[in-house]
Structures are given as C-alpha cells and as structure tokens.
Amino acid sequence: MDLNQVTVQSNNISESILFYQKIGLILIVEDTHYARFELPKGNSTLSVHLTASHKPSNTVIYFEVSDVVQVVTDLKSIGIIFTQEPTKEPWLWHESRLLDPAGNEICIYTAGENRKSPPWRLPV
C-alpha cells in the first residue's frame, strides 16, 4: 500500500494554489473547485477542494525536509509566516509549523532515523 494523496479544504482555490506553489509544490491539476499538486520528491500528492463552508480540521500536513532550519529560513525570505519556529520536540523530530490560507496546519520537519524508527518503536 502507498499513500496516493491527502485532500484539504479551501474556500479560495486561487489563493491556495498560489500558496502551495510558493512553498514548492508542483501544480498538476487546476479547476475552479479543485487543485492537485505533486511534491518535489516521492510519489504522494496533495489536493485542495473548494468548499463553501470550511470546517475546522485536526488534520496536520507533514512535509519532510532534510534541514528544517534552512527550509524555514528560505520560506520566510519569500514571505511565508510560521506559527512555530523550528523546535526540537520530545518525539525527536525537529519541527516548524504554519497555516495555509484556509487555516490548514502544516508541519515542516526533519526526523532522520526517528521518522519511522524512534527508540520506542514496536518490534515488527
């Protein structure tokens, strides 16, 4: 099994398209009610679906990078605003957080080996 895509809601597709392109995603489908992006690495995609009444979501979109501090610095230099500066978390990930234009939470992180194999991982 492989993750194909995650879809988030937006009340402004145009604004969402500009935002996700600005942070480095590649637009592959565009319509008045829907957009889909490829990530620069891997096979997964992210979709944005237009909704008239955006419902608050507990979903967090995680984008893994090799150097969270450098990526945050680069994104800030083009005007991206973060809600959390890069922080070393107790679960051994280095994370920074921001919101997309619709209020969907995004985590930019670096995890290394702890991404899938933290010290507390169950035996397989």
CSV table of C-alpha atoms in Angstrom, one decimal:
chain,number,residue,atom,x,y,z
A,1,MET,CA,0.0,0.0,0.0
A,2,ASP,CA,1.2,3.5,-0.8
A,3,LEU,CA,-0.3,6.9,0.1
A,4,ASN,CA,-1.7,8.5,-3.1
A,5,GLN,CA,-3.0,11.8,-1.8
A,6,VAL,CA,-4.4,13.9,1.0
A,7,THR,CA,-7.1,16.4,0.2
A,8,VAL,CA,-7.7,19.5,2.3
A,9,GLN,CA,-10.5,22.0,2.1
A,10,SER,CA,-10.3,25.6,1.0
A,11,ASN,CA,-12.7,28.5,0.5
A,12,ASN,CA,-10.4,30.1,-2.1
A,13,ILE,CA,-8.8,27.8,-4.6
A,14,SER,CA,-6.8,30.5,-6.3
A,15,GLU,CA,-5.2,31.6,-3.0
A,16,SER,CA,-4.4,28.0,-2.1
A,17,ILE,CA,-2.8,27.4,-5.5
A,18,LEU,CA,-0.5,30.4,-5.1
A,19,PHE,CA,0.4,29.4,-1.5
A,20,TYR,CA,1.3,25.7,-2.3
A,21,GLN,CA,3.2,26.7,-5.4
A,22,LYS,CA,5.1,29.3,-3.3
A,23,ILE,CA,6.2,26.6,-0.8
A,24,GLY,CA,7.5,24.4,-3.7
A,25,LEU,CA,4.6,22.1,-4.7
A,26,ILE,CA,4.0,21.5,-8.4
A,27,LEU,CA,0.5,22.1,-9.8
A,28,ILE,CA,-0.7,19.2,-12.0
A,29,VAL,CA,-4.5,19.7,-12.0
A,30,GLU,CA,-6.4,23.0,-11.8
A,31,ASP,CA,-10.1,23.6,-11.9
A,32,THR,CA,-12.5,26.1,-10.4
A,33,HIS,CA,-13.2,23.7,-7.5
A,34,TYR,CA,-10.1,21.6,-7.2
A,35,ALA,CA,-6.3,21.6,-7.5
A,36,ARG,CA,-3.8,18.9,-7.2
A,37,PHE,CA,-0.1,19.1,-6.6
A,38,GLU,CA,2.9,16.8,-6.9
A,39,LEU,CA,5.6,17.0,-4.2
A,40,PRO,CA,9.1,17.7,-5.4
A,41,LYS,CA,10.2,14.2,-4.0
A,42,GLY,CA,8.3,10.9,-3.7
A,43,ASN,CA,5.0,9.8,-5.2
A,44,SER,CA,2.4,11.3,-3.0
A,45,THR,CA,0.2,14.3,-4.0
A,46,LEU,CA,-1.8,16.9,-2.2
A,47,SER,CA,-5.2,18.1,-3.3
A,48,VAL,CA,-7.2,21.2,-2.4
A,49,HIS,CA,-11.0,21.0,-2.8
A,50,LEU,CA,-13.2,24.1,-2.8
A,51,THR,CA,-15.9,24.2,-0.1
A,52,ALA,CA,-18.4,27.0,0.7
A,53,SER,CA,-18.1,26.4,4.4
A,54,HIS,CA,-14.7,25.4,5.6
A,55,LYS,CA,-14.9,23.1,8.6
A,56,PRO,CA,-12.1,23.3,11.2
A,57,SER,CA,-9.9,20.2,10.9
A,58,ASN,CA,-7.5,18.5,13.3
A,59,THR,CA,-5.5,17.2,10.3
A,60,VAL,CA,-1.9,18.3,10.0
A,61,ILE,CA,0.0,18.0,6.7
A,62,TYR,CA,3.6,16.9,7.3
A,63,PHE,CA,6.3,17.8,4.8
A,64,GLU,CA,9.7,16.1,5.5
A,65,VAL,CA,12.8,18.0,4.6
A,66,SER,CA,16.5,17.4,5.1
A,67,ASP,CA,17.1,20.7,7.0
A,68,VAL,CA,14.1,22.3,8.7
A,69,VAL,CA,16.0,25.4,9.7
A,70,GLN,CA,17.2,26.1,6.2
A,71,VAL,CA,13.8,25.5,4.6
A,72,VAL,CA,12.1,27.7,7.2
A,73,THR,CA,14.7,30.4,6.6
A,74,ASP,CA,14.1,30.1,2.8
A,75,LEU,CA,10.3,30.2,3.1
A,76,LYS,CA,10.4,33.2,5.5
A,77,SER,CA,12.5,35.1,3.0
A,78,ILE,CA,9.7,34.8,0.4
A,79,GLY,CA,7.0,36.0,2.9
A,80,ILE,CA,5.8,32.7,4.4
A,81,ILE,CA,4.7,33.2,8.1
A,82,PHE,CA,5.2,30.5,10.6
A,83,THR,CA,3.2,29.9,13.8
A,84,GLN,CA,6.1,27.9,15.4
A,85,GLU,CA,9.8,28.4,14.9
A,86,PRO,CA,11.9,25.3,14.4
A,87,THR,CA,11.7,23.3,17.7
A,88,LYS,CA,13.3,20.1,18.8
A,89,GLU,CA,10.3,18.1,20.0
A,90,PRO,CA,10.3,15.3,22.7
A,91,TRP,CA,9.4,12.8,20.0
A,92,LEU,CA,12.8,13.5,18.5
A,93,TRP,CA,11.7,15.5,15.4
A,94,HIS,CA,12.8,19.0,14.6
A,95,GLU,CA,9.6,20.8,13.6
A,96,SER,CA,8.2,24.1,12.5
A,97,ARG,CA,4.5,24.9,11.8
A,98,LEU,CA,2.5,27.2,9.7
A,99,LEU,CA,-1.1,27.6,8.3
A,100,ASP,CA,-2.2,27.6,4.7
A,101,PRO,CA,-4.6,30.3,3.6
A,102,ALA,CA,-7.6,28.2,4.6
A,103,GLY,CA,-6.2,27.6,8.1
A,104,ASN,CA,-5.0,24.0,7.5
A,105,GLU,CA,-2.0,23.3,9.7
A,106,ILE,CA,1.3,22.3,8.0
A,107,CYS,CA,4.4,20.9,9.8
A,108,ILE,CA,7.8,21.2,8.1
A,109,TYR,CA,10.0,18.7,9.8
A,110,THR,CA,13.3,16.8,9.9
A,111,ALA,CA,13.3,13.4,11.6
A,112,GLY,CA,16.1,11.3,10.3
A,113,GLU,CA,16.0,7.7,11.6
A,114,ASN,CA,13.3,8.7,14.1
A,115,ARG,CA,10.9,9.2,11.2
A,116,LYS,CA,9.9,5.6,11.3
A,117,SER,CA,12.2,4.0,13.9
A,118,PRO,CA,12.2,6.0,17.1
A,119,PRO,CA,13.6,4.3,20.2
A,120,TRP,CA,10.1,3.3,21.3
A,121,ARG,CA,9.1,1.6,18.1
A,122,LEU,CA,7.3,-1.7,18.5
A,123,PRO,CA,9.1,-4.7,17.1
A,124,VAL,CA,8.0,-5.9,13.7
